Structures are given as C-alpha cells and as structure tokens.
PDB file of C-alpha atoms in Angstrom:
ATOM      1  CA  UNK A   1     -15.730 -11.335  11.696  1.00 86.00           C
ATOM      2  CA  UNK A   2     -14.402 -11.674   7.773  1.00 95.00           C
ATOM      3  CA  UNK A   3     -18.155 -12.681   6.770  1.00 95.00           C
ATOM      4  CA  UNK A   4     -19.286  -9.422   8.129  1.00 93.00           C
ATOM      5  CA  UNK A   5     -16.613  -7.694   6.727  1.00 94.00           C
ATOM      6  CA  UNK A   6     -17.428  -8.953   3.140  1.00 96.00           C
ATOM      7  CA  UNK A   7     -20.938  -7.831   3.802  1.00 94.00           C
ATOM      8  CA  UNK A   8     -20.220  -4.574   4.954  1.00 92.00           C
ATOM      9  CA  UNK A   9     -17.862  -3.471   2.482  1.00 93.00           C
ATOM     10  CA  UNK A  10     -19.043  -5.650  -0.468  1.00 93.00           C
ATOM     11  CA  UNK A  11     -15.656  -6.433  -2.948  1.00 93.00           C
ATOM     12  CA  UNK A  12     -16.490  -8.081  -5.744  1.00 91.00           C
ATOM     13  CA  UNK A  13     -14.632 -10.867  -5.277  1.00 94.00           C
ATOM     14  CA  UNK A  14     -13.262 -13.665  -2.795  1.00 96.00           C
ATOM     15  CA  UNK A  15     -10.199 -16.399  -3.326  1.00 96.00           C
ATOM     16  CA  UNK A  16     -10.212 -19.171  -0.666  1.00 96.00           C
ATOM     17  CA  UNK A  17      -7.233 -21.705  -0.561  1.00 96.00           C
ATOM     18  CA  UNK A  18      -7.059 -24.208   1.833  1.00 97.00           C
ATOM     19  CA  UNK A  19      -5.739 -28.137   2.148  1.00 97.00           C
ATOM     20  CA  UNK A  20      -8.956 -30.418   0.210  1.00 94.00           C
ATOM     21  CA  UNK A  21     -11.473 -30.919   1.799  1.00 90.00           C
ATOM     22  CA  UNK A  22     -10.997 -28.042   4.635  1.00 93.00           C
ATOM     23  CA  UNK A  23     -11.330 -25.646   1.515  1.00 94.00           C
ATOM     24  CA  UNK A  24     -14.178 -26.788   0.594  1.00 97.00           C
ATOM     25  CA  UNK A  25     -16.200 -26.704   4.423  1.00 97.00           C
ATOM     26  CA  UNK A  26     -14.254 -22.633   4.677  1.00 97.00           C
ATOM     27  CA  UNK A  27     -15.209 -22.060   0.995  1.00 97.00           C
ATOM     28  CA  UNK A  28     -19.242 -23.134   1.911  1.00 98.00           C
ATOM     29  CA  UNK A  29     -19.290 -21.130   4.830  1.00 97.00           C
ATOM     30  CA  UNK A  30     -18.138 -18.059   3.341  1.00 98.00           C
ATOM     31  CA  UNK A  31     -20.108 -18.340   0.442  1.00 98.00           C
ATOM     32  CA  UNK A  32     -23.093 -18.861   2.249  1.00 98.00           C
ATOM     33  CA  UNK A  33     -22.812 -15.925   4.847  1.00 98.00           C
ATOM     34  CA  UNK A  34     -21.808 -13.511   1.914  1.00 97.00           C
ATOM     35  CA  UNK A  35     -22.841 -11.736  -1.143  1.00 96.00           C
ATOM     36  CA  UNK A  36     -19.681 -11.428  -3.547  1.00 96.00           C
ATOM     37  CA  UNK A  37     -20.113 -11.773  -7.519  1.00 96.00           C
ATOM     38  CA  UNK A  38     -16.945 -13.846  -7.478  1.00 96.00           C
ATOM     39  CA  UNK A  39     -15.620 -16.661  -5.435  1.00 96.00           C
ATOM     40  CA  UNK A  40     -12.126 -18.969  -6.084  1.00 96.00           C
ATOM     41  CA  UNK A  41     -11.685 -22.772  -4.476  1.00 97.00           C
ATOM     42  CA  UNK A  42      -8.166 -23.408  -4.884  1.00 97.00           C
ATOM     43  CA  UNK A  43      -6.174 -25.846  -2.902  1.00 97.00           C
ATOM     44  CA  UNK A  44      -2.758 -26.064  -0.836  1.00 97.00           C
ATOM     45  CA  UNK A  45      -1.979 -29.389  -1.005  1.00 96.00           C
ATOM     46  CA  UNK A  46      -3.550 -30.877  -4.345  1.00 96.00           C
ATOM     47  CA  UNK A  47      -1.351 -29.982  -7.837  1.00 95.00           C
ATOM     48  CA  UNK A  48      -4.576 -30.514  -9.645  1.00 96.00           C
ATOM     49  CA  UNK A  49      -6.286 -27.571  -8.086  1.00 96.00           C
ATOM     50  CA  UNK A  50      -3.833 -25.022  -7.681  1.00 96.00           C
ATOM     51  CA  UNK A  51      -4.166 -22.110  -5.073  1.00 96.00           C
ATOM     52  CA  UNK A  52      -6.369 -19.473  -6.708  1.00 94.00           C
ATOM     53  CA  UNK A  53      -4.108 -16.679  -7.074  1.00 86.00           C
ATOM     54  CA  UNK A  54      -6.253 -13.925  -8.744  1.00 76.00           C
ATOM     55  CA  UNK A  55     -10.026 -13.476  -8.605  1.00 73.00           C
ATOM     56  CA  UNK A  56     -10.757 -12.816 -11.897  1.00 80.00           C
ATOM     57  CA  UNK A  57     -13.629 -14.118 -13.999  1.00 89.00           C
ATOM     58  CA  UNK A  58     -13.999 -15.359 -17.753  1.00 90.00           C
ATOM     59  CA  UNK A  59     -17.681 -13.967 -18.525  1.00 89.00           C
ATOM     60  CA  UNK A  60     -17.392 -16.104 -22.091  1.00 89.00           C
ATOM     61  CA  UNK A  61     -17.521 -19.431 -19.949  1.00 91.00           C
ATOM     62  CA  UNK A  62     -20.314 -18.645 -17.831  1.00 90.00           C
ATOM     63  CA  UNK A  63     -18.108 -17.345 -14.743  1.00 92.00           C
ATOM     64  CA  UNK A  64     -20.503 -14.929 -14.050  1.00 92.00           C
ATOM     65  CA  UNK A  65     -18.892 -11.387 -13.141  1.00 89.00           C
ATOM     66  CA  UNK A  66     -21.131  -8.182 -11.649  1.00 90.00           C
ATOM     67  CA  UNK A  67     -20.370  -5.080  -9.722  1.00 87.00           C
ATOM     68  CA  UNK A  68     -22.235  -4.429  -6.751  1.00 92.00           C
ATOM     69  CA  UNK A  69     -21.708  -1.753  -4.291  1.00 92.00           C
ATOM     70  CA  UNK A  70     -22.634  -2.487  -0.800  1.00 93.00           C
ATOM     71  CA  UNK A  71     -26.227  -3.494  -0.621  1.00 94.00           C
ATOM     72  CA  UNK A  72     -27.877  -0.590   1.526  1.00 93.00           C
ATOM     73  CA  UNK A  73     -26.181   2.166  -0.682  1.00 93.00           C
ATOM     74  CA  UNK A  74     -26.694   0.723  -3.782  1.00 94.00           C
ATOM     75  CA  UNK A  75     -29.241   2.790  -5.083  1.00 91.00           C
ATOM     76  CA  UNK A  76     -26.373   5.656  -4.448  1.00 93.00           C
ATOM     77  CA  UNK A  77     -24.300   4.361  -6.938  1.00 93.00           C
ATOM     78  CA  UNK A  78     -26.271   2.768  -9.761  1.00 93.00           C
ATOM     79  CA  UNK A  79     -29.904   2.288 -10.761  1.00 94.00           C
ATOM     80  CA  UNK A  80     -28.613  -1.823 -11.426  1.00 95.00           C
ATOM     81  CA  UNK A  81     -25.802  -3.614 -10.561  1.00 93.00           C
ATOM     82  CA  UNK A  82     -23.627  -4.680 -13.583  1.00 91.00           C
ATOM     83  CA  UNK A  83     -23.621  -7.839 -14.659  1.00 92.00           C
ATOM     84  CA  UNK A  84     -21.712  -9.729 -17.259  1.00 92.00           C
ATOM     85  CA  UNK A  85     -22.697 -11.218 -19.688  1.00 91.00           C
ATOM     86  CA  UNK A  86     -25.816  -9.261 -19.731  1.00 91.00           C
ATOM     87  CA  UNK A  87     -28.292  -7.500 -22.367  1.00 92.00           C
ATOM     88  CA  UNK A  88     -26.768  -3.561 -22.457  1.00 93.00           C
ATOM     89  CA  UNK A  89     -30.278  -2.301 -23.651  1.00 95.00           C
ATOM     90  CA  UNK A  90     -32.034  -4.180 -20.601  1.00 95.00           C
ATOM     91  CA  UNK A  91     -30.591  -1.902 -18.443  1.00 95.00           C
ATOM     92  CA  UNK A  92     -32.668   0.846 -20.055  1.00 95.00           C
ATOM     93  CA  UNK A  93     -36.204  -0.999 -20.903  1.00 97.00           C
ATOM     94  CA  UNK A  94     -38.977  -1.268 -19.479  1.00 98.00           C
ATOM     95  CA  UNK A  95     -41.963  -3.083 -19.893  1.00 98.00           C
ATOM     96  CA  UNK A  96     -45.079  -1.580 -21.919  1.00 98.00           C
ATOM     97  CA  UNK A  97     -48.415  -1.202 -19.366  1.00 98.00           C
ATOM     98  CA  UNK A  98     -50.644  -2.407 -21.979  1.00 98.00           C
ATOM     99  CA  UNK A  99     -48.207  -5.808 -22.213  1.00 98.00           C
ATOM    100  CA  UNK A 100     -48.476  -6.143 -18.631  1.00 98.00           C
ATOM    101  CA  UNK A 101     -52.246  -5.735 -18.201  1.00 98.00           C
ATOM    102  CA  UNK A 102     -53.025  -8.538 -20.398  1.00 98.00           C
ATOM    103  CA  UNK A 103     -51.697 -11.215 -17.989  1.00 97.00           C
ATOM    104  CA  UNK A 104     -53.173 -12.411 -14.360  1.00 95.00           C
ATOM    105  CA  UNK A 105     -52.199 -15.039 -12.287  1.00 94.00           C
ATOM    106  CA  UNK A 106     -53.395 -17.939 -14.783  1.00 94.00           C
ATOM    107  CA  UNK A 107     -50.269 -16.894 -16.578  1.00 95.00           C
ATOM    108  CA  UNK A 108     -47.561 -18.127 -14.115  1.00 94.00           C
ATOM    109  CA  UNK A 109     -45.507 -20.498 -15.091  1.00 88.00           C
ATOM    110  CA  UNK A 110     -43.740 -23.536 -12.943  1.00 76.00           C
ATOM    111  CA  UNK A 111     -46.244 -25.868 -10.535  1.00 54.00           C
ATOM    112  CA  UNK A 112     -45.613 -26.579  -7.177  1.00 52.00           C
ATOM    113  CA  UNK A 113     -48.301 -26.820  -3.647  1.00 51.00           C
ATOM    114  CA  UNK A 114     -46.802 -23.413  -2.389  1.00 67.00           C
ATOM    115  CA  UNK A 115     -47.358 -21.220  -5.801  1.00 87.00           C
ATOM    116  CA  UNK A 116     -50.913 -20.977  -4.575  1.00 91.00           C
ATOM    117  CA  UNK A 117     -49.267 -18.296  -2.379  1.00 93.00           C
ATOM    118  CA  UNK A 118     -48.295 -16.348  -4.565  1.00 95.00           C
ATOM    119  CA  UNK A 119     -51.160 -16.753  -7.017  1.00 95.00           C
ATOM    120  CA  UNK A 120     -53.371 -15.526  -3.862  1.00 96.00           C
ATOM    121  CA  UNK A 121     -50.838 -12.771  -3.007  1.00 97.00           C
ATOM    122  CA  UNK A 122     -50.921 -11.486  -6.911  1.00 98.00           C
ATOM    123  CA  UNK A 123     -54.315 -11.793  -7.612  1.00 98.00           C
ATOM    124  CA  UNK A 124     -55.137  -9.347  -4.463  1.00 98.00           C
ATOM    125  CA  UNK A 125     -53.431  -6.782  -6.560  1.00 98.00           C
ATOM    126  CA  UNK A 126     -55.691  -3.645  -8.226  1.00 98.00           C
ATOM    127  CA  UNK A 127     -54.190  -2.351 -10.699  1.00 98.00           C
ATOM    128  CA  UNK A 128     -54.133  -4.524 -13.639  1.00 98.00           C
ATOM    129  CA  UNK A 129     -50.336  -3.207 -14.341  1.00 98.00           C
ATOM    130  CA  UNK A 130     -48.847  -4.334 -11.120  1.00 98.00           C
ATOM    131  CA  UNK A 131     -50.897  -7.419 -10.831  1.00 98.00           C
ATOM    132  CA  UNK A 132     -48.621  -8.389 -14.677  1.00 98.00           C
ATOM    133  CA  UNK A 133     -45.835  -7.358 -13.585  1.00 99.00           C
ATOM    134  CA  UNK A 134     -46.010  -9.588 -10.861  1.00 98.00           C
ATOM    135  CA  UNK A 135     -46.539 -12.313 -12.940  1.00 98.00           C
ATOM    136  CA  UNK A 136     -43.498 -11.550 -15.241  1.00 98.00           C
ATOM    137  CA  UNK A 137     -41.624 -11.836 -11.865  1.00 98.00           C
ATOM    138  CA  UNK A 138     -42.835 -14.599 -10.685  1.00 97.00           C
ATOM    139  CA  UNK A 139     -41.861 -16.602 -14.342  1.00 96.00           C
ATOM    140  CA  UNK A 140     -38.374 -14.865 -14.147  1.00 97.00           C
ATOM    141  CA  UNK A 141     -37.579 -16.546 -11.190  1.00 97.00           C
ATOM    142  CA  UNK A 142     -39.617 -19.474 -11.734  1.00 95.00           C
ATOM    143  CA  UNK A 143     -36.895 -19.795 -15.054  1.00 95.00           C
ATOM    144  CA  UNK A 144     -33.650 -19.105 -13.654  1.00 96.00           C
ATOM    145  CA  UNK A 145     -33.880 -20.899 -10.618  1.00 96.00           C
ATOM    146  CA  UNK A 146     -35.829 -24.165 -12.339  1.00 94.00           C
ATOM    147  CA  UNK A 147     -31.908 -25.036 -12.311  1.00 95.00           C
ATOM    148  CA  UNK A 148     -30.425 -23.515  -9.981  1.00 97.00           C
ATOM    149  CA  UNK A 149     -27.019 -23.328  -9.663  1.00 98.00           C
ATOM    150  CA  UNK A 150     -26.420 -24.199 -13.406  1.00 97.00           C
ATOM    151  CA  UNK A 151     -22.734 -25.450 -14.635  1.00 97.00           C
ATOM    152  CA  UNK A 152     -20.432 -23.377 -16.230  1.00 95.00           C
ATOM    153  CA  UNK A 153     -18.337 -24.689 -19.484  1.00 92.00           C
ATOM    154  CA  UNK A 154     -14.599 -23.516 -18.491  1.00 86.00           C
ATOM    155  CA  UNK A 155     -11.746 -25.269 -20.111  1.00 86.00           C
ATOM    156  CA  UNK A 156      -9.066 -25.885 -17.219  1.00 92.00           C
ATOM    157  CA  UNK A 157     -11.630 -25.081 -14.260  1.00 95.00           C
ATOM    158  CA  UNK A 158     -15.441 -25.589 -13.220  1.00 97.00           C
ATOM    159  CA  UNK A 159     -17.801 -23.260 -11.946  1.00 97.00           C
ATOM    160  CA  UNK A 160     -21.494 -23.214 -11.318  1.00 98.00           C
ATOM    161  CA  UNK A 161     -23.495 -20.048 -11.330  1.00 97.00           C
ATOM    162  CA  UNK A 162     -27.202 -18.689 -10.557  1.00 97.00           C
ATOM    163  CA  UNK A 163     -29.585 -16.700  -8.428  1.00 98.00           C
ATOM    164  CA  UNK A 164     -28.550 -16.353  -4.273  1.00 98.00           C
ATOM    165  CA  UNK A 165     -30.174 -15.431  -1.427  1.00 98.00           C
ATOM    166  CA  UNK A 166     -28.841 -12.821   0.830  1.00 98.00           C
ATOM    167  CA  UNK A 167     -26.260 -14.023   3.435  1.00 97.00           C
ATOM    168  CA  UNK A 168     -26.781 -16.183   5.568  1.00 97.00           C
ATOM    169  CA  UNK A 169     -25.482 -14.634   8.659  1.00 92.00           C
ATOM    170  CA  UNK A 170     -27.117 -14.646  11.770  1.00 86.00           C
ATOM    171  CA  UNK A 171     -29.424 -12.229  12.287  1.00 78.00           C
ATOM    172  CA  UNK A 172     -28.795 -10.663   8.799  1.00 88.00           C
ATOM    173  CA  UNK A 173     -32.039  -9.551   7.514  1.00 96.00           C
ATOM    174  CA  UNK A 174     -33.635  -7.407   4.712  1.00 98.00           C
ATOM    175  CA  UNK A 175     -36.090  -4.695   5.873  1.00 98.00           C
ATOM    176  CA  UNK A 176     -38.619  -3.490   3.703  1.00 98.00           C
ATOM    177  CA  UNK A 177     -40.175  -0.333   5.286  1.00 98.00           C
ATOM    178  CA  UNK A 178     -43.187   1.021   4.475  1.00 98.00           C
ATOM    179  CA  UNK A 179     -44.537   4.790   5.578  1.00 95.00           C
ATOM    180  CA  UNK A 180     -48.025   5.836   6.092  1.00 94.00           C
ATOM    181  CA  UNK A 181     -50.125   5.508   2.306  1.00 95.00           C
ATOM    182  CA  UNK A 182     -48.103   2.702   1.114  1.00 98.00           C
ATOM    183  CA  UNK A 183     -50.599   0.566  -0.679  1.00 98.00           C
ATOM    184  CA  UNK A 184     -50.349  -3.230  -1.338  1.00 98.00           C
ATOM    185  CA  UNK A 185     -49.831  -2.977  -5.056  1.00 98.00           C
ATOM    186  CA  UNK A 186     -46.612  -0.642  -4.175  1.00 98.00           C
ATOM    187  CA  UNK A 187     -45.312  -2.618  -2.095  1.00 99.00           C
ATOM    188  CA  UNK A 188     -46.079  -6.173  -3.385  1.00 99.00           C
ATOM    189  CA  UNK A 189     -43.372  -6.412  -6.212  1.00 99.00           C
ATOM    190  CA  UNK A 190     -40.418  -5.896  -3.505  1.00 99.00           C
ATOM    191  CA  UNK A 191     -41.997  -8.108  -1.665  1.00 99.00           C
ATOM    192  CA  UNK A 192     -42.805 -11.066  -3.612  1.00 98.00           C
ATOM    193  CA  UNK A 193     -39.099 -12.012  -4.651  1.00 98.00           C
ATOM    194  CA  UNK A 194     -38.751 -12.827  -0.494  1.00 98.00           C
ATOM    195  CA  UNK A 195     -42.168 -14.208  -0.075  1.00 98.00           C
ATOM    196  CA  UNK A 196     -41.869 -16.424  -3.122  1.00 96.00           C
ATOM    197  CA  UNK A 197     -38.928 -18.316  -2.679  1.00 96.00           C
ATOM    198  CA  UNK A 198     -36.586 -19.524   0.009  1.00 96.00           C
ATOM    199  CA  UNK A 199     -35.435 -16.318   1.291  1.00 97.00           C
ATOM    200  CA  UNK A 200     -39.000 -16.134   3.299  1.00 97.00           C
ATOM    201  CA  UNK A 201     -37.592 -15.926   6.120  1.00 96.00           C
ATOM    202  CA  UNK A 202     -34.674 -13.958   5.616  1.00 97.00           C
ATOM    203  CA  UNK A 203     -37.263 -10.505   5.139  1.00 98.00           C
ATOM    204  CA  UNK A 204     -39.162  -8.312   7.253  1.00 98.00           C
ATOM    205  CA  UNK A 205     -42.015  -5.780   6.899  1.00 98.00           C
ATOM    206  CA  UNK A 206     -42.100  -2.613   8.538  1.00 98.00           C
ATOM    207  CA  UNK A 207     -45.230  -1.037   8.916  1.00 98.00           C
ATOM    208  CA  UNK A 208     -46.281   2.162   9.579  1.00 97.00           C
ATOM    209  CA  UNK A 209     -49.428   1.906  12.411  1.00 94.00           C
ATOM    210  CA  UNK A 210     -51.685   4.342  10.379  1.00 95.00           C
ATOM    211  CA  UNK A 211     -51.425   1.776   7.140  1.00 96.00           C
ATOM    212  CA  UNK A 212     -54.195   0.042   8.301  1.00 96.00           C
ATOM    213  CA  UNK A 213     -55.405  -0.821   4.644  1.00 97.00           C
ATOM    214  CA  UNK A 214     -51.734  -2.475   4.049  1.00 98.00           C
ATOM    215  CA  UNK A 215     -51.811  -4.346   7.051  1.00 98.00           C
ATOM    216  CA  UNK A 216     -55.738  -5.659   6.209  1.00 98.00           C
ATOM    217  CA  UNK A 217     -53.952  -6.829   2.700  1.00 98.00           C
ATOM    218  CA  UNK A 218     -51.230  -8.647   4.219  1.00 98.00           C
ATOM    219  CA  UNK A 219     -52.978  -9.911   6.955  1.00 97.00           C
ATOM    220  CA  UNK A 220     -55.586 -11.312   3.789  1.00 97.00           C
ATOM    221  CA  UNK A 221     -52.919 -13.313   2.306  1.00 97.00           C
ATOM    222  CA  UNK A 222     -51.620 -14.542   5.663  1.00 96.00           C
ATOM    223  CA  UNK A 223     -48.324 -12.614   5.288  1.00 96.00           C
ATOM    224  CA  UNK A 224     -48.750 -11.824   8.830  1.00 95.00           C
ATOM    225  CA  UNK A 225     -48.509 -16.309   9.530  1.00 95.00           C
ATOM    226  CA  UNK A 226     -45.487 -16.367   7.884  1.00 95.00           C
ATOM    227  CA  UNK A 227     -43.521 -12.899   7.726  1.00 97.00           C
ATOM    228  CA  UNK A 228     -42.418 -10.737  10.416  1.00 96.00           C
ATOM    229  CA  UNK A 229     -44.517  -7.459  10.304  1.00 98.00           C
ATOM    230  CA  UNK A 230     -42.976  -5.088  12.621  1.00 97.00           C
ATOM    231  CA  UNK A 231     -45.427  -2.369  13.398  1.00 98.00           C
ATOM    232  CA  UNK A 232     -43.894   1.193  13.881  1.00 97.00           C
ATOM    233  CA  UNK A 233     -43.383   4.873  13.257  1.00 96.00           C
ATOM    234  CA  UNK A 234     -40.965   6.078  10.768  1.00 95.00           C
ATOM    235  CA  UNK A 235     -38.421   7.539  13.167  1.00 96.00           C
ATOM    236  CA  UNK A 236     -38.938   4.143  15.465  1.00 96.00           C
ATOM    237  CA  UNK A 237     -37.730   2.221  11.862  1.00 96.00           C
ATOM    238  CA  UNK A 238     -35.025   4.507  11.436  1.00 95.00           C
ATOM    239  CA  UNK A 239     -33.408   4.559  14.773  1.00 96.00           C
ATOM    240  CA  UNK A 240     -33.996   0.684  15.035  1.00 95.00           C
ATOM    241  CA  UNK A 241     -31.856   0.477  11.638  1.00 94.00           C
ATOM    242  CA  UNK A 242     -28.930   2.518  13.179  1.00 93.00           C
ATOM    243  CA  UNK A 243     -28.691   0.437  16.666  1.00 93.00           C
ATOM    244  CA  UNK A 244     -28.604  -2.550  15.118  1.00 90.00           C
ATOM    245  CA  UNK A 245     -27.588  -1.985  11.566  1.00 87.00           C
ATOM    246  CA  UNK A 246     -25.471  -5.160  11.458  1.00 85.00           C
ATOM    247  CA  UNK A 247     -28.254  -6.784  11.750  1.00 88.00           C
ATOM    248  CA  UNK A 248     -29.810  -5.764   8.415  1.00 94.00           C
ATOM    249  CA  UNK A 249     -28.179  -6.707   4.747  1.00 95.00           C
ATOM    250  CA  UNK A 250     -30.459  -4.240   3.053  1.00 96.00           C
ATOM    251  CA  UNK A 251     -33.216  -1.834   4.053  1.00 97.00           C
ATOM    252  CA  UNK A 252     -35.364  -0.702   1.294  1.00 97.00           C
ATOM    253  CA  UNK A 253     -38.051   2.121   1.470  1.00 97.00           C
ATOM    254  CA  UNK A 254     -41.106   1.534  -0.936  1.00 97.00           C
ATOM    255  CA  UNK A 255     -42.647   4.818  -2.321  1.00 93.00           C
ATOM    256  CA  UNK A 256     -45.652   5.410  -2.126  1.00 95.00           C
ATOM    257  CA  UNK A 257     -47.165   5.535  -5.706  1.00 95.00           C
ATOM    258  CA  UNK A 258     -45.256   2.498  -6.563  1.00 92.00           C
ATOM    259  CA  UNK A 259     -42.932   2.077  -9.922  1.00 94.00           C
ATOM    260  CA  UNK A 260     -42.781   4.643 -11.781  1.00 91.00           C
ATOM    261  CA  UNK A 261     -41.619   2.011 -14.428  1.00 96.00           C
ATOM    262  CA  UNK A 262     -41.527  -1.859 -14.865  1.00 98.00           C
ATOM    263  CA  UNK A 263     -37.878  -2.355 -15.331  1.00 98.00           C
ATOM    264  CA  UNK A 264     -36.977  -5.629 -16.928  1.00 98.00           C
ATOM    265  CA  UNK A 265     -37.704  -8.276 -14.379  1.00 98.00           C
ATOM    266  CA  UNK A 266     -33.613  -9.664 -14.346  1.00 97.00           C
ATOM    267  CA  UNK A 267     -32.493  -6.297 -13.744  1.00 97.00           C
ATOM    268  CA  UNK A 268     -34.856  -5.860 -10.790  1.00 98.00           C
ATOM    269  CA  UNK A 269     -34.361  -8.546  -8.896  1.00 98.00           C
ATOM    270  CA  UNK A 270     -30.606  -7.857  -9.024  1.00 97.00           C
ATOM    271  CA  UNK A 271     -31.753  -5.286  -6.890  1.00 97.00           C
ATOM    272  CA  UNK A 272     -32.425  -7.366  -3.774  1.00 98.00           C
ATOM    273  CA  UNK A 273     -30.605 -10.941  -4.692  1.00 98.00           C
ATOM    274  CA  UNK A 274     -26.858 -11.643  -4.924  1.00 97.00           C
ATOM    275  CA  UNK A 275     -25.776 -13.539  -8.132  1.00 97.00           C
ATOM    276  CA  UNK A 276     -22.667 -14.383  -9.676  1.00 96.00           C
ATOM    277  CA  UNK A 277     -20.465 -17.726 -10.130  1.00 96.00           C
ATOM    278  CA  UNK A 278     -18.480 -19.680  -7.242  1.00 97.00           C
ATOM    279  CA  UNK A 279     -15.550 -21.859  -9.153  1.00 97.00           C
ATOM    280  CA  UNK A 280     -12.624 -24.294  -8.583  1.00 97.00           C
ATOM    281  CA  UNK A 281      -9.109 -23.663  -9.885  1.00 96.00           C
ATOM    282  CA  UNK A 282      -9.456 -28.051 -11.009  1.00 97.00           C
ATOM    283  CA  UNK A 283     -11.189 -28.964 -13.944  1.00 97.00           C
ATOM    284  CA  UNK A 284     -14.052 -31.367 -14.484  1.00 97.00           C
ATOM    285  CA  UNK A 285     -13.988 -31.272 -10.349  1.00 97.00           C
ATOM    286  CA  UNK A 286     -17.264 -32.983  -9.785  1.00 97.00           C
ATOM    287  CA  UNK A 287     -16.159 -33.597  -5.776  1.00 97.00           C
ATOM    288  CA  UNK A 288     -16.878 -29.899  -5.743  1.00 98.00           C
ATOM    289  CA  UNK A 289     -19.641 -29.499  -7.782  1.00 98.00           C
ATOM    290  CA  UNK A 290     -21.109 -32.301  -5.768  1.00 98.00           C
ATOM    291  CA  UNK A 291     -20.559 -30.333  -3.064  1.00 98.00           C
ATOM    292  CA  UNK A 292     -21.567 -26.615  -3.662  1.00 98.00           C
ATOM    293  CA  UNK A 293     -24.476 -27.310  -5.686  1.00 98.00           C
ATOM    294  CA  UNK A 294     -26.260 -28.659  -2.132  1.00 98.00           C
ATOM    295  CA  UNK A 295     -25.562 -25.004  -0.648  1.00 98.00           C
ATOM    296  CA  UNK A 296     -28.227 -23.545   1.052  1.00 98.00           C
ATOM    297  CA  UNK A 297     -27.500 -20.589  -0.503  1.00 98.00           C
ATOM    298  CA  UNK A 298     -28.813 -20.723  -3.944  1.00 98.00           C
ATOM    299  CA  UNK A 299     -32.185 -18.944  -4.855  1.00 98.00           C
ATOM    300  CA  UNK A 300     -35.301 -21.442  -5.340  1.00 96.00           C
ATOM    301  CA  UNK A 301     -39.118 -20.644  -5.603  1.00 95.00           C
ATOM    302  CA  UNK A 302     -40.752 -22.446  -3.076  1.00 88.00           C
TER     303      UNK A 302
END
C-alpha cells in the first residue's frame, strides 16, 4: 500500500489534502506508518487552510527539513542523514574518550520508575568509554524528547517538530544482528535508543548461538523479558531478512569491536530514528496541533 511505498522508497517529503477533519484522520495515519522529513495538512474545503501545493520546508521557522535515503541503505549513501538547521562541524566530531570516561550512570539526567532500566543496562557496561557514551545518549534523548513534539514559530502556518519512532506499520521492525564475538558494550549503544524509549517494542535482537557471553548480558538485564532475541546463524538472519524484508524498516549489523568513534550523540541517533516537522497550510491551527501532538508516533523515553 502507499505507507509501504513511502517506506520503501523513502522521499523526503509528503503533502496530504483532504476535506477537515478527514485530512486530519489520513494525515495521522500516514504519518504514523511512515518515516518522511516533511509532511503538509492542507485542506479541500476550508479557505483558511489551503491545499498544500508544494512540500517544501522553511528551516528558519523550525520546519525541520533532512535528507534521508531509504533506511536499510543508508549507510550506502551517507555516514548521517542531513538535517537542517543543524551544527555543520557536528557532522565531523566526535567525542574525546577521556570526556566520556569520567561519567557513569549517576550522571543521567531526567527521573522516571523505568530509567532504572537503563541505569542497570549501562552500568553492566566494561569499558569505561562505552559505559559514557551511553550516558551522553541517554541525556540526548532524555532533552529532546522532555518536549516532544515541540511547536514551530511560522508566520502564515503551524508546525510541530521532534524525535519519531520508526513506522508504525504492521509488522515493521528494526533488526539489530549480531555475529559470533559481539560483546555487550558493542552492541549496547544501538541498542539502548530502542530499549530506552517507546520504540521497545518496535526492535529485535538477533543473536548468533555461539554468543553465549552476549546472551548471559542481556539475559542479566532482563532484555530477554522484554525484547525479542531471535537466536540464529548468520546465513539463517540473512535469508530470514530477504523472505520477509517488508517486514523489517532497518537491519543493522553491529561490529564486533564496537565504535571506532563516539560520534556526536544527535547525529547518531539520526541513524536509527526518523525526525523532521509535520505542518498545516492554516495558521495558529491549534485544532491540529491538538490533534497531532497526541500521535503515537513521537519519540519519548520511557
């Protein structure tokens, strides 16, 4: 269908017109079981939001604009997705070891019952470096998605903007394979983005069955309670992702040996997540902001 489409082929942006409210309930749904940078609300029956005739972005009033290639080839095209407005030199910094080794888990910012999770799942990390790192994830998210989506400051039209979890199509997953030697620290910082926040249960480990020393680590956090950990050979895991590769948003192979650097933590995660803006062609339309900012969709730690 068009969601899969969109998924599949990944343009950067999407115009929806429709009578109000129908364009609203279309608008929802395909912003929800998508991943574009860009989305338009415009009306057909409703002079005060006119159809959205271009999908174009204003960056300099917090329409948020990116270019993403199609999630599972991304790493074909670009070491990041670009974003505007971002920081140019972030694309090509990194975070200093010594920096990172000098903050644990007592560090983390933002309260809430379930970031005892991810306290426990950090502080099971070994080297010192890794363990920070996590940490300076962890308070990333924590920040951008303490308001999440946030408003936008257009003069003729509104739009809210923020962090998103992948689609939310049926059966639409992210698959995080790991091959025989992949240790916890290498593969933690993938993982903790999903096991962090709400898009839990949109991820799923695969495990090679001679990584017994990553499956003793995730099974010590109680991963295994909460996760699916699929248990299989590398040629099983690749096969699987061809049959049912509609089925998968993203499949991401962790190295064993980890980072070889500790990119800035924004430019990471826009790695995994979808962000960008979602807008209507009205302005000051709080009936829609009202409305989108309830979405599913948007990113929050949990």
């Amino acid at each position: 269908d068009l969601a899969r489409w969109l998924v599949t082929n990944q343009p950067i942006s999407l115009a929806i017109n429709a009578p109000r409210p129908l364009g609203f309930k279309l608008g929802q749904e395909l912003f929800e079981k998508t991943a574009q940078v860009v989305y338009t609300v415009g009306s057909t029956n409703d002079p005060k939001a006119p159809p959205a005739l271009t999908c174009q972005a204003r960056p300099q009033e917090a329409e948020v604009f990116g270019e993403f290639p199609p999630r599972k080839s991304l790493d074909l095209y670009t070491k990041y997705p670009v974003v505007v407005p971002s920081s140019t030199p972030a694309y090509d910094s990194s975070y200093q070891a010594e920096y990172l080794k000098s903050l644990t888990s007592a560090d983390l910012e933002g309260a809430g019952g379930d970031l005892d999770e991810a306290r426990a799942a950090i502080d099971a990390v070994q080297d010192g470096a890794v363990r920070g790192y996590c940490v300076e994830l962890m308070n990333y998210l924590s920040n951008a998605t303490e308001t999440n989506p946030k408003r936008g400051f257009g003069s003729d039209r509104t739009a809210i903007w923020g962090l998103q979890r992948p689609p939310l199509l049926d059966g639409c997953l992210t698959s995080i394979r790991c091959d025989t030697n992949v240790s916890y620290d290498d593969l933690l910082p993938v993982f903790l983005p999903f096991y962090a926040t709400n898009a839990r249960d949109q991820v799923e480990l695969s495990v090679d069955s001679n990584d017994q020393g990553l499956l003793a680590a995730l099974k010590g956090i109680e991963a295994d309670k909460s996760v699916a950990i699929k248990i299989e050979h590398s040629d099983e895991h690749a096969k699987r992702m061809v049959d049912v590769a509609s089925h998968y948003y993203n499949v991401i192979n962790v190295s064993a040996g980890g980072l070889n650097e500790f990119p800035m933590a924004g430019q990471f995660i826009s790695l995994y997540f979808p962000l960008g803006h979602i807008k209507s062609t009205m302005v000051d339309d709080e009936d829609f902001i009202d409305h989108f900012k309830k979405s599913a969709k948007w990113l929050r730690v949990r």
